[in-house]
């Protein structure tokens, strides 16, 4: 099947969660489908060589660069003013400068390539190609219910100005996504929870669930993986607000309890683009180290014995948990962190939703090697059975086929 994939970031591995998902699914399906990718370099932070890698299994890839703009300061002021008066979400406004070039390229490829399906990644990408999307059946890949992420984040903002801006953008996102979900597209979510959330806004929508996955060959470890039981690991793209919030929350409200009983406890944070506020926090806190982007996260799983996922906001499902389970890592997560995954508390990981419970479960893992090993083995078995990309990808191919046939 000829498929044109439109995405606001360059699919890559490693990368952010959405980049990895789009890349791995395309890689698995490239052998049975002709794929072209139309992307932008504006988002995602793709690693060196990502374009060449993607071109090795896609028929063609084109990456559009954002046009040159005014100075950073003027650009921010202009964007804020435009957003206040535009009535559209920030995510949509950020891609507006690319609209003309996206339409031109997409129209040319639709005429030349004649795809049987147009896959659009992220709801807020739709305005870039909507005027040409009517020619081809559309599969809309909904990586997150973005309005729900914004709703959850605003509850934890300390600044009233940030809360006000967040509430306004959340309301715009919800209205925008409701309108998108009413289109005659075939929607794909990462979890049943997100599928139900989408249907609440658009009960007539056609929605399939294609879970997130993991490369279980790449994220593999020996059964005797040890690691320092006093070293905790958090991974993720750190400019993503829910990830930064999770680290700040853990450092302020969970780690002090842990350190009372285990003074050597230390949190290692690995992930691209950490914000300045997080770097400043690490500089003043001896229990926190922020490493930024690394070429390979697997050595960190070998050094640390426990992964923590103290997320208070988010949607979709967390690749960081699937990767940790695939590495036989013991995991402690909030309910939101593990949302949408078929995991059982006490069998595959440990769940806790308040700081004291979270700290107690981390401490329990620190002092119980047998429990860490049992959770690790169960988690590894789960992801091999249900979440390997080779098992997930056919579900996306089925969604493409159903969209092409108008089902």
mmCIF file of C-alpha atoms in Angstrom:
data_model
loop_
_atom_site.group_PDB
_atom_site.id
_atom_site.type_symbol
_atom_site.label_atom_id
_atom_site.label_comp_id
_atom_site.label_asym_id
_atom_site.label_seq_id
_atom_site.Cartn_x
_atom_site.Cartn_y
_atom_site.Cartn_z
ATOM 1 C CA UNK A 1 0.000 0.000 0.000
ATOM 2 C CA UNK A 2 1.254 3.456 -0.915
ATOM 3 C CA UNK A 3 1.201 5.627 2.216
ATOM 4 C CA UNK A 4 2.218 9.257 2.667
ATOM 5 C CA UNK A 5 3.164 9.982 6.284
ATOM 6 C CA UNK A 6 2.906 13.632 7.366
ATOM 7 C CA UNK A 7 4.531 14.479 10.682
ATOM 8 C CA UNK A 8 5.615 17.654 12.543
ATOM 9 C CA UNK A 9 8.929 16.012 13.507
ATOM 10 C CA UNK A 10 11.471 13.745 11.845
ATOM 11 C CA UNK A 11 10.773 10.133 12.853
ATOM 12 C CA UNK A 12 13.882 8.754 14.530
ATOM 13 C CA UNK A 13 15.344 6.261 16.953
ATOM 14 C CA UNK A 14 16.419 7.329 19.504
ATOM 15 C CA UNK A 15 14.238 10.395 19.930
ATOM 16 C CA UNK A 16 11.126 11.621 21.697
ATOM 17 C CA UNK A 17 8.258 9.190 22.233
ATOM 18 C CA UNK A 18 6.254 10.257 19.177
ATOM 19 C CA UNK A 19 9.379 10.253 16.985
ATOM 20 C CA UNK A 20 10.250 6.729 18.098
ATOM 21 C CA UNK A 21 6.711 5.423 17.606
ATOM 22 C CA UNK A 22 6.378 6.820 14.085
ATOM 23 C CA UNK A 23 9.864 5.593 13.138
ATOM 24 C CA UNK A 24 9.498 2.057 14.504
ATOM 25 C CA UNK A 25 6.061 1.494 12.992
ATOM 26 C CA UNK A 26 7.272 2.750 9.601
ATOM 27 C CA UNK A 27 10.359 0.541 9.800
ATOM 28 C CA UNK A 28 8.266 -2.544 10.512
ATOM 29 C CA UNK A 29 5.797 -1.835 7.694
ATOM 30 C CA UNK A 30 8.238 -0.646 5.015
ATOM 31 C CA UNK A 31 8.756 -4.163 3.693
ATOM 32 C CA UNK A 32 5.084 -4.496 2.686
ATOM 33 C CA UNK A 33 4.239 -0.853 1.922
ATOM 34 C CA UNK A 34 5.619 2.021 -0.157
ATOM 35 C CA UNK A 35 6.251 4.900 2.227
ATOM 36 C CA UNK A 36 6.995 8.566 1.768
ATOM 37 C CA UNK A 37 7.516 10.906 4.713
ATOM 38 C CA UNK A 38 6.873 14.653 4.788
ATOM 39 C CA UNK A 39 8.278 16.141 8.003
ATOM 40 C CA UNK A 40 9.626 19.309 9.568
ATOM 41 C CA UNK A 41 12.832 19.820 11.500
ATOM 42 C CA UNK A 42 11.056 22.280 13.824
ATOM 43 C CA UNK A 43 10.245 19.697 16.491
ATOM 44 C CA UNK A 44 11.612 16.428 17.821
ATOM 45 C CA UNK A 45 15.376 16.906 18.153
ATOM 46 C CA UNK A 46 16.344 14.073 15.802
ATOM 47 C CA UNK A 47 19.852 12.635 16.317
ATOM 48 C CA UNK A 48 22.618 12.869 13.675
ATOM 49 C CA UNK A 49 22.059 10.445 10.832
ATOM 50 C CA UNK A 50 18.308 10.213 11.413
ATOM 51 C CA UNK A 51 17.429 11.357 7.895
ATOM 52 C CA UNK A 52 19.780 8.863 6.240
ATOM 53 C CA UNK A 53 18.443 6.115 8.476
ATOM 54 C CA UNK A 54 14.833 6.899 7.567
ATOM 55 C CA UNK A 55 15.692 7.062 3.864
ATOM 56 C CA UNK A 56 17.126 3.539 4.054
ATOM 57 C CA UNK A 57 13.641 2.019 4.238
ATOM 58 C CA UNK A 58 11.308 4.774 2.943
ATOM 59 C CA UNK A 59 10.900 5.498 -0.748
ATOM 60 C CA UNK A 60 11.433 9.211 -0.180
ATOM 61 C CA UNK A 61 11.730 11.614 2.758
ATOM 62 C CA UNK A 62 11.465 15.380 2.667
ATOM 63 C CA UNK A 63 12.166 17.596 5.665
ATOM 64 C CA UNK A 64 10.866 21.156 5.476
ATOM 65 C CA UNK A 65 12.791 23.843 7.325
ATOM 66 C CA UNK A 66 10.920 26.675 9.059
ATOM 67 C CA UNK A 67 11.399 29.986 7.241
ATOM 68 C CA UNK A 68 13.770 32.558 8.680
ATOM 69 C CA UNK A 69 11.986 34.873 11.096
ATOM 70 C CA UNK A 70 12.591 37.958 13.212
ATOM 71 C CA UNK A 71 14.817 38.074 16.241
ATOM 72 C CA UNK A 72 14.009 35.663 19.059
ATOM 73 C CA UNK A 73 12.624 38.415 21.279
ATOM 74 C CA UNK A 74 10.469 39.940 18.569
ATOM 75 C CA UNK A 75 9.398 36.480 17.499
ATOM 76 C CA UNK A 76 8.155 35.605 20.974
ATOM 77 C CA UNK A 77 6.246 38.857 21.329
ATOM 78 C CA UNK A 78 4.743 38.476 17.876
ATOM 79 C CA UNK A 79 3.744 34.865 18.525
ATOM 80 C CA UNK A 80 2.120 35.759 21.847
ATOM 81 C CA UNK A 81 0.133 38.603 20.284
ATOM 82 C CA UNK A 82 -0.882 36.411 17.352
ATOM 83 C CA UNK A 83 -1.986 33.641 19.683
ATOM 84 C CA UNK A 84 -4.080 35.890 21.935
ATOM 85 C CA UNK A 85 -6.052 37.184 18.961
ATOM 86 C CA UNK A 86 -6.032 34.057 16.803
ATOM 87 C CA UNK A 87 -8.290 31.828 18.877
ATOM 88 C CA UNK A 88 -6.175 28.782 17.981
ATOM 89 C CA UNK A 89 -3.964 26.614 20.226
ATOM 90 C CA UNK A 90 -0.265 27.387 20.589
ATOM 91 C CA UNK A 91 0.617 24.062 18.966
ATOM 92 C CA UNK A 92 -1.220 25.037 15.779
ATOM 93 C CA UNK A 93 0.242 28.540 15.692
ATOM 94 C CA UNK A 94 3.798 27.190 16.010
ATOM 95 C CA UNK A 95 3.536 25.358 12.673
ATOM 96 C CA UNK A 96 1.701 28.109 10.775
ATOM 97 C CA UNK A 97 4.868 29.419 9.004
ATOM 98 C CA UNK A 98 5.234 26.033 7.298
ATOM 99 C CA UNK A 99 1.698 25.809 5.933
ATOM 100 C CA UNK A 100 2.352 27.093 2.405
ATOM 101 C CA UNK A 101 5.332 24.795 1.801
ATOM 102 C CA UNK A 102 3.549 21.799 3.294
ATOM 103 C CA UNK A 103 0.534 22.323 1.040
ATOM 104 C CA UNK A 104 2.717 22.725 -2.046
ATOM 105 C CA UNK A 105 4.777 19.608 -1.351
ATOM 106 C CA UNK A 106 1.827 17.497 -0.253
ATOM 107 C CA UNK A 107 -0.156 18.429 -3.358
ATOM 108 C CA UNK A 108 2.767 17.533 -5.632
ATOM 109 C CA UNK A 109 3.297 14.196 -3.904
ATOM 110 C CA UNK A 110 -0.408 13.369 -3.967
ATOM 111 C CA UNK A 111 -0.414 13.932 -7.735
ATOM 112 C CA UNK A 112 2.824 12.021 -8.344
ATOM 113 C CA UNK A 113 2.797 9.289 -5.685
ATOM 114 C CA UNK A 114 -0.991 8.808 -5.587
ATOM 115 C CA UNK A 115 -1.008 7.383 -2.057
ATOM 116 C CA UNK A 116 -3.827 5.107 -1.042
ATOM 117 C CA UNK A 117 -3.683 6.489 2.505
ATOM 118 C CA UNK A 118 -2.523 9.763 4.043
ATOM 119 C CA UNK A 119 -1.315 9.308 7.633
ATOM 120 C CA UNK A 120 -1.292 12.572 9.599
ATOM 121 C CA UNK A 121 0.575 12.479 12.910
ATOM 122 C CA UNK A 122 -0.786 14.753 15.657
ATOM 123 C CA UNK A 123 -4.096 16.592 15.434
ATOM 124 C CA UNK A 124 -2.376 19.980 15.335
ATOM 125 C CA UNK A 125 -0.607 19.039 12.080
ATOM 126 C CA UNK A 126 -3.908 18.920 10.208
ATOM 127 C CA UNK A 127 -4.065 22.665 9.321
ATOM 128 C CA UNK A 128 -0.837 22.230 7.334
ATOM 129 C CA UNK A 129 -2.402 19.803 4.873
ATOM 130 C CA UNK A 130 -6.163 19.967 5.392
ATOM 131 C CA UNK A 131 -6.897 21.638 2.079
ATOM 132 C CA UNK A 132 -5.275 18.743 0.190
ATOM 133 C CA UNK A 133 -6.332 15.967 2.593
ATOM 134 C CA UNK A 134 -9.760 15.685 0.987
ATOM 135 C CA UNK A 135 -8.287 13.820 -1.976
ATOM 136 C CA UNK A 136 -7.140 10.758 -0.018
ATOM 137 C CA UNK A 137 -8.412 8.585 2.858
ATOM 138 C CA UNK A 138 -6.872 9.859 6.102
ATOM 139 C CA UNK A 139 -5.569 7.984 9.126
ATOM 140 C CA UNK A 140 -5.025 10.436 11.979
ATOM 141 C CA UNK A 141 -2.403 9.217 14.476
ATOM 142 C CA UNK A 142 -3.412 10.645 17.860
ATOM 143 C CA UNK A 143 -0.287 10.179 19.990
ATOM 144 C CA UNK A 144 -1.856 12.061 22.911
ATOM 145 C CA UNK A 145 -5.120 13.740 23.749
ATOM 146 C CA UNK A 146 -3.269 17.037 23.853
ATOM 147 C CA UNK A 147 -6.050 18.937 25.596
ATOM 148 C CA UNK A 148 -5.975 16.361 28.412
ATOM 149 C CA UNK A 149 -2.219 16.809 28.854
ATOM 150 C CA UNK A 150 -2.768 20.577 29.124
ATOM 151 C CA UNK A 151 -5.645 20.100 31.578
ATOM 152 C CA UNK A 152 -3.536 17.936 33.872
ATOM 153 C CA UNK A 153 -0.498 20.205 33.693
ATOM 154 C CA UNK A 154 -2.378 23.372 34.595
ATOM 155 C CA UNK A 155 -3.437 21.815 37.917
ATOM 156 C CA UNK A 156 0.188 21.806 39.062
ATOM 157 C CA UNK A 157 1.352 25.217 37.825
ATOM 158 C CA UNK A 158 2.504 27.527 40.615
ATOM 159 C CA UNK A 159 2.303 30.812 38.683
ATOM 160 C CA UNK A 160 -1.152 32.307 38.193
ATOM 161 C CA UNK A 161 -0.024 33.744 34.864
ATOM 162 C CA UNK A 162 1.044 30.312 33.663
ATOM 163 C CA UNK A 163 -2.207 28.792 34.942
ATOM 164 C CA UNK A 164 -4.245 31.432 33.109
ATOM 165 C CA UNK A 165 -2.357 30.877 29.872
ATOM 166 C CA UNK A 166 -2.603 27.104 30.334
ATOM 167 C CA UNK A 167 -6.354 27.161 30.937
ATOM 168 C CA UNK A 168 -6.916 29.315 27.865
ATOM 169 C CA UNK A 169 -4.798 27.047 25.684
ATOM 170 C CA UNK A 170 -6.441 23.936 27.129
ATOM 171 C CA UNK A 171 -9.892 25.256 26.245
ATOM 172 C CA UNK A 172 -8.721 26.055 22.728
ATOM 173 C CA UNK A 173 -7.126 22.623 22.371
ATOM 174 C CA UNK A 174 -10.287 20.860 23.495
ATOM 175 C CA UNK A 175 -12.446 22.795 21.037
ATOM 176 C CA UNK A 176 -9.896 22.305 18.256
ATOM 177 C CA UNK A 177 -9.543 18.566 18.852
ATOM 178 C CA UNK A 178 -13.308 18.115 19.061
ATOM 179 C CA UNK A 179 -13.623 19.603 15.578
ATOM 180 C CA UNK A 180 -10.805 17.408 14.238
ATOM 181 C CA UNK A 181 -12.389 14.251 15.660
ATOM 182 C CA UNK A 182 -15.612 15.020 13.796
ATOM 183 C CA UNK A 183 -13.825 14.691 10.453
ATOM 184 C CA UNK A 184 -14.506 11.513 8.400
ATOM 185 C CA UNK A 185 -11.079 10.099 9.213
ATOM 186 C CA UNK A 186 -9.902 6.846 10.744
ATOM 187 C CA UNK A 187 -8.305 7.730 14.091
ATOM 188 C CA UNK A 188 -5.606 5.724 15.843
ATOM 189 C CA UNK A 189 -4.862 6.078 19.567
ATOM 190 C CA UNK A 190 -2.159 4.499 21.748
ATOM 191 C CA UNK A 191 -4.529 3.120 24.371
ATOM 192 C CA UNK A 192 -8.132 2.228 25.106
ATOM 193 C CA UNK A 193 -8.202 5.074 27.658
ATOM 194 C CA UNK A 194 -7.394 7.598 24.924
ATOM 195 C CA UNK A 195 -9.879 5.928 22.584
ATOM 196 C CA UNK A 196 -12.629 6.466 25.149
ATOM 197 C CA UNK A 197 -11.494 10.058 25.710
ATOM 198 C CA UNK A 198 -11.699 10.723 21.977
ATOM 199 C CA UNK A 199 -15.158 9.166 21.723
ATOM 200 C CA UNK A 200 -16.391 11.406 24.545
ATOM 201 C CA UNK A 201 -15.748 14.376 22.243
ATOM 202 C CA UNK A 202 -16.860 12.673 19.017
ATOM 203 C CA UNK A 203 -19.063 9.597 19.638
ATOM 204 C CA UNK A 204 -19.358 8.792 15.921
ATOM 205 C CA UNK A 205 -15.607 8.704 15.246
ATOM 206 C CA UNK A 206 -13.919 5.593 13.856
ATOM 207 C CA UNK A 207 -11.109 4.791 16.289
ATOM 208 C CA UNK A 208 -8.607 1.930 16.434
ATOM 209 C CA UNK A 209 -6.106 1.253 19.214
ATOM 210 C CA UNK A 210 -2.512 0.658 18.122
ATOM 211 C CA UNK A 211 -0.466 0.379 21.334
ATOM 212 C CA UNK A 212 2.956 1.840 21.806
ATOM 213 C CA UNK A 213 5.732 -0.705 21.587
ATOM 214 C CA UNK A 214 9.376 -1.394 22.211
ATOM 215 C CA UNK A 215 12.281 -2.915 20.308
ATOM 216 C CA UNK A 216 12.809 -5.902 22.590
ATOM 217 C CA UNK A 217 15.985 -6.915 20.757
ATOM 218 C CA UNK A 218 17.599 -3.512 21.295
ATOM 219 C CA UNK A 219 16.303 -3.041 24.847
ATOM 220 C CA UNK A 220 17.534 -6.352 26.165
ATOM 221 C CA UNK A 221 19.658 -7.301 29.143
ATOM 222 C CA UNK A 222 20.968 -10.388 30.834
ATOM 223 C CA UNK A 223 18.878 -11.945 33.570
ATOM 224 C CA UNK A 224 21.465 -10.934 36.164
ATOM 225 C CA UNK A 225 21.193 -7.200 35.418
ATOM 226 C CA UNK A 226 22.096 -5.578 38.702
ATOM 227 C CA UNK A 227 22.763 -1.890 38.998
ATOM 228 C CA UNK A 228 23.225 0.223 42.080
ATOM 229 C CA UNK A 229 20.080 -0.086 44.208
ATOM 230 C CA UNK A 230 20.586 3.461 45.501
ATOM 231 C CA UNK A 231 20.625 4.974 42.008
ATOM 232 C CA UNK A 232 17.246 5.775 40.479
ATOM 233 C CA UNK A 233 16.638 6.505 36.797
ATOM 234 C CA UNK A 234 14.215 8.796 34.973
ATOM 235 C CA UNK A 235 14.312 9.000 31.165
ATOM 236 C CA UNK A 236 12.486 11.153 28.631
ATOM 237 C CA UNK A 237 12.520 14.277 26.525
ATOM 238 C CA UNK A 238 12.943 16.887 29.215
ATOM 239 C CA UNK A 239 11.538 19.882 27.348
ATOM 240 C CA UNK A 240 8.215 18.017 27.464
ATOM 241 C CA UNK A 241 6.541 19.785 30.383
ATOM 242 C CA UNK A 242 5.072 16.672 32.108
ATOM 243 C CA UNK A 243 8.561 15.106 32.250
ATOM 244 C CA UNK A 244 10.179 18.187 33.788
ATOM 245 C CA UNK A 245 7.285 18.464 36.243
ATOM 246 C CA UNK A 246 7.730 14.812 37.227
ATOM 247 C CA UNK A 247 11.403 15.332 38.099
ATOM 248 C CA UNK A 248 10.680 18.500 40.075
ATOM 249 C CA UNK A 249 7.829 16.774 41.921
ATOM 250 C CA UNK A 250 9.989 13.745 42.749
ATOM 251 C CA UNK A 251 12.899 15.875 43.936
ATOM 252 C CA UNK A 252 10.764 18.122 46.148
ATOM 253 C CA UNK A 253 8.168 15.737 47.573
ATOM 254 C CA UNK A 254 9.407 12.150 47.275
ATOM 255 C CA UNK A 255 13.198 12.125 47.476
ATOM 256 C CA UNK A 256 13.405 13.761 50.956
ATOM 257 C CA UNK A 257 11.479 10.825 52.446
ATOM 258 C CA UNK A 258 13.699 8.335 50.644
ATOM 259 C CA UNK A 259 16.882 10.096 51.758
ATOM 260 C CA UNK A 260 15.873 9.962 55.417
ATOM 261 C CA UNK A 261 16.271 6.176 55.297
ATOM 262 C CA UNK A 262 18.742 5.973 52.433
ATOM 263 C CA UNK A 263 20.993 9.080 52.464
ATOM 264 C CA UNK A 264 22.937 7.913 49.397
ATOM 265 C CA UNK A 265 19.836 7.723 47.169
ATOM 266 C CA UNK A 266 20.374 9.590 43.905
ATOM 267 C CA UNK A 267 18.194 10.354 40.879
ATOM 268 C CA UNK A 268 19.816 10.231 37.434
ATOM 269 C CA UNK A 269 17.847 12.079 34.726
ATOM 270 C CA UNK A 270 18.631 11.179 31.124
ATOM 271 C CA UNK A 271 16.926 12.906 28.199
ATOM 272 C CA UNK A 272 17.301 15.610 25.589
ATOM 273 C CA UNK A 273 16.726 19.338 26.060
ATOM 274 C CA UNK A 274 16.507 19.771 29.852
ATOM 275 C CA UNK A 275 15.132 23.242 30.672
ATOM 276 C CA UNK A 276 17.313 25.767 32.487
ATOM 277 C CA UNK A 277 15.143 25.537 35.612
ATOM 278 C CA UNK A 278 15.858 21.816 35.856
ATOM 279 C CA UNK A 279 19.596 22.316 35.386
ATOM 280 C CA UNK A 280 19.539 24.959 38.121
ATOM 281 C CA UNK A 281 17.666 22.573 40.412
ATOM 282 C CA UNK A 282 20.299 19.877 39.853
ATOM 283 C CA UNK A 283 23.120 22.341 40.517
ATOM 284 C CA UNK A 284 21.709 23.077 43.970
ATOM 285 C CA UNK A 285 20.547 19.565 44.877
ATOM 286 C CA UNK A 286 23.096 16.824 45.657
ATOM 287 C CA UNK A 287 20.516 14.064 45.149
ATOM 288 C CA UNK A 288 19.857 14.971 41.494
ATOM 289 C CA UNK A 289 21.989 14.784 38.349
ATOM 290 C CA UNK A 290 20.667 15.864 34.947
ATOM 291 C CA UNK A 291 22.717 14.354 32.121
ATOM 292 C CA UNK A 292 20.830 15.641 29.088
ATOM 293 C CA UNK A 293 20.844 13.738 25.811
ATOM 294 C CA UNK A 294 22.944 10.580 25.544
ATOM 295 C CA UNK A 295 23.611 8.448 22.433
ATOM 296 C CA UNK A 296 22.504 5.241 24.163
ATOM 297 C CA UNK A 297 20.324 5.029 27.269
ATOM 298 C CA UNK A 298 20.946 1.320 27.907
ATOM 299 C CA UNK A 299 24.123 1.789 29.980
ATOM 300 C CA UNK A 300 22.066 3.864 32.417
ATOM 301 C CA UNK A 301 19.730 0.946 32.975
ATOM 302 C CA UNK A 302 22.792 -1.124 33.829
ATOM 303 C CA UNK A 303 24.067 1.454 36.333
ATOM 304 C CA UNK A 304 20.739 2.108 38.065
ATOM 305 C CA UNK A 305 18.587 -0.581 39.656
ATOM 306 C CA UNK A 306 15.205 1.178 39.674
ATOM 307 C CA UNK A 307 13.257 3.331 37.198
ATOM 308 C CA UNK A 308 10.851 5.939 38.543
ATOM 309 C CA UNK A 309 7.957 7.463 36.587
ATOM 310 C CA UNK A 310 6.353 10.057 38.921
ATOM 311 C CA UNK A 311 4.241 11.671 36.197
ATOM 312 C CA UNK A 312 1.338 13.888 37.225
ATOM 313 C CA UNK A 313 0.276 14.775 33.672
ATOM 314 C CA UNK A 314 0.292 13.182 30.256
ATOM 315 C CA UNK A 315 -1.771 11.138 27.840
ATOM 316 C CA UNK A 316 -1.089 8.272 25.474
ATOM 317 C CA UNK A 317 1.247 5.688 26.987
ATOM 318 C CA UNK A 318 4.838 5.910 28.179
ATOM 319 C CA UNK A 319 7.568 4.325 26.071
ATOM 320 C CA UNK A 320 9.915 4.881 29.021
ATOM 321 C CA UNK A 321 8.025 2.214 30.976
ATOM 322 C CA UNK A 322 8.038 -0.266 28.087
ATOM 323 C CA UNK A 323 11.761 0.273 27.576
ATOM 324 C CA UNK A 324 12.470 -0.176 31.284
ATOM 325 C CA UNK A 325 10.411 -3.369 31.449
ATOM 326 C CA UNK A 326 12.150 -4.690 28.349
ATOM 327 C CA UNK A 327 15.476 -4.123 30.149
ATOM 328 C CA UNK A 328 14.171 -6.120 33.151
ATOM 329 C CA UNK A 329 14.165 -2.951 35.237
ATOM 330 C CA UNK A 330 12.083 -2.613 38.380
ATOM 331 C CA UNK A 331 9.682 0.329 37.958
ATOM 332 C CA UNK A 332 7.713 2.525 40.355
ATOM 333 C CA UNK A 333 5.108 4.697 38.625
ATOM 334 C CA UNK A 334 2.088 6.840 39.291
ATOM 335 C CA UNK A 335 -1.223 5.734 37.838
ATOM 336 C CA UNK A 336 -0.986 8.442 35.176
ATOM 337 C CA UNK A 337 2.526 7.282 34.327
ATOM 338 C CA UNK A 338 1.324 3.730 33.647
ATOM 339 C CA UNK A 339 -2.017 4.789 32.161
ATOM 340 C CA UNK A 340 -3.119 2.747 29.167
ATOM 341 C CA UNK A 341 -0.629 -0.092 29.655
ATOM 342 C CA UNK A 342 -1.753 -3.636 30.503
ATOM 343 C CA UNK A 343 0.335 -3.769 33.662
ATOM 344 C CA UNK A 344 -0.630 -5.137 37.070
ATOM 345 C CA UNK A 345 0.524 -3.483 40.293
ATOM 346 C CA UNK A 346 2.816 -5.858 42.165
ATOM 347 C CA UNK A 347 3.271 -8.153 39.182
ATOM 348 C CA UNK A 348 4.951 -6.033 36.497
ATOM 349 C CA UNK A 349 5.717 -2.834 38.446
ATOM 350 C CA UNK A 350 4.687 -0.936 41.555
ATOM 351 C CA UNK A 351 2.101 1.873 41.509
ATOM 352 C CA UNK A 352 1.764 4.790 43.924
ATOM 353 C CA UNK A 353 -0.087 8.080 43.621
ATOM 354 C CA UNK A 354 0.970 10.059 46.682
ATOM 355 C CA UNK A 355 4.507 11.030 47.686
ATOM 356 C CA UNK A 356 4.708 8.909 50.844
ATOM 357 C CA UNK A 357 3.472 5.729 49.148
ATOM 358 C CA UNK A 358 5.787 6.346 46.208
ATOM 359 C CA UNK A 359 8.786 6.756 48.516
ATOM 360 C CA UNK A 360 7.881 3.615 50.477
ATOM 361 C CA UNK A 361 7.686 1.530 47.313
ATOM 362 C CA UNK A 362 11.021 2.841 46.069
ATOM 363 C CA UNK A 363 12.567 1.981 49.439
ATOM 364 C CA UNK A 364 11.022 -1.496 49.323
ATOM 365 C CA UNK A 365 12.692 -2.126 45.963
ATOM 366 C CA UNK A 366 15.998 -0.748 47.187
ATOM 367 C CA UNK A 367 16.085 -3.347 49.971
ATOM 368 C CA UNK A 368 14.574 -6.339 48.142
ATOM 369 C CA UNK A 369 16.665 -7.721 45.292
ATOM 370 C CA UNK A 370 14.330 -10.692 44.820
ATOM 371 C CA UNK A 371 11.364 -8.345 44.301
ATOM 372 C CA UNK A 372 13.340 -6.301 41.778
ATOM 373 C CA UNK A 373 14.278 -9.457 39.903
ATOM 374 C CA UNK A 374 10.717 -10.840 39.903
ATOM 375 C CA UNK A 375 9.213 -7.596 38.604
ATOM 376 C CA UNK A 376 11.944 -7.373 35.989
ATOM 377 C CA UNK A 377 11.329 -10.883 34.669
ATOM 378 C CA UNK A 378 7.549 -10.406 34.606
ATOM 379 C CA UNK A 379 7.903 -7.052 32.857
ATOM 380 C CA UNK A 380 10.238 -8.472 30.227
ATOM 381 C CA UNK A 381 7.808 -11.318 29.541
ATOM 382 C CA UNK A 382 4.894 -8.884 29.209
ATOM 383 C CA UNK A 383 6.528 -6.626 26.633
ATOM 384 C CA UNK A 384 7.762 -9.570 24.563
ATOM 385 C CA UNK A 385 4.251 -10.998 24.438
ATOM 386 C CA UNK A 386 2.233 -7.798 23.874
ATOM 387 C CA UNK A 387 4.359 -4.765 23.075
ATOM 388 C CA UNK A 388 7.077 -5.794 20.630
ATOM 389 C CA UNK A 389 6.858 -3.492 17.584
ATOM 390 C CA UNK A 390 6.675 -6.567 15.345
ATOM 391 C CA UNK A 391 3.372 -7.467 16.994
ATOM 392 C CA UNK A 392 2.038 -3.917 17.145
ATOM 393 C CA UNK A 393 2.747 -2.812 13.548
ATOM 394 C CA UNK A 394 0.160 -5.101 11.860
ATOM 395 C CA UNK A 395 -2.559 -3.257 13.783
ATOM 396 C CA UNK A 396 -1.554 0.003 12.089
ATOM 397 C CA UNK A 397 -1.454 -1.730 8.702
ATOM 398 C CA UNK A 398 -5.001 -2.912 9.370
ATOM 399 C CA UNK A 399 -6.096 0.665 10.137
ATOM 400 C CA UNK A 400 -4.525 1.838 6.850
ATOM 401 C CA UNK A 401 -6.366 -0.883 4.940
ATOM 402 C CA UNK A 402 -9.694 -0.110 6.602
ATOM 403 C CA UNK A 403 -9.309 3.592 5.844
ATOM 404 C CA UNK A 404 -8.462 2.874 2.206
ATOM 405 C CA UNK A 405 -11.554 0.672 1.911
ATOM 406 C CA UNK A 406 -13.756 3.196 3.705
ATOM 407 C CA UNK A 407 -14.516 0.894 6.628
#
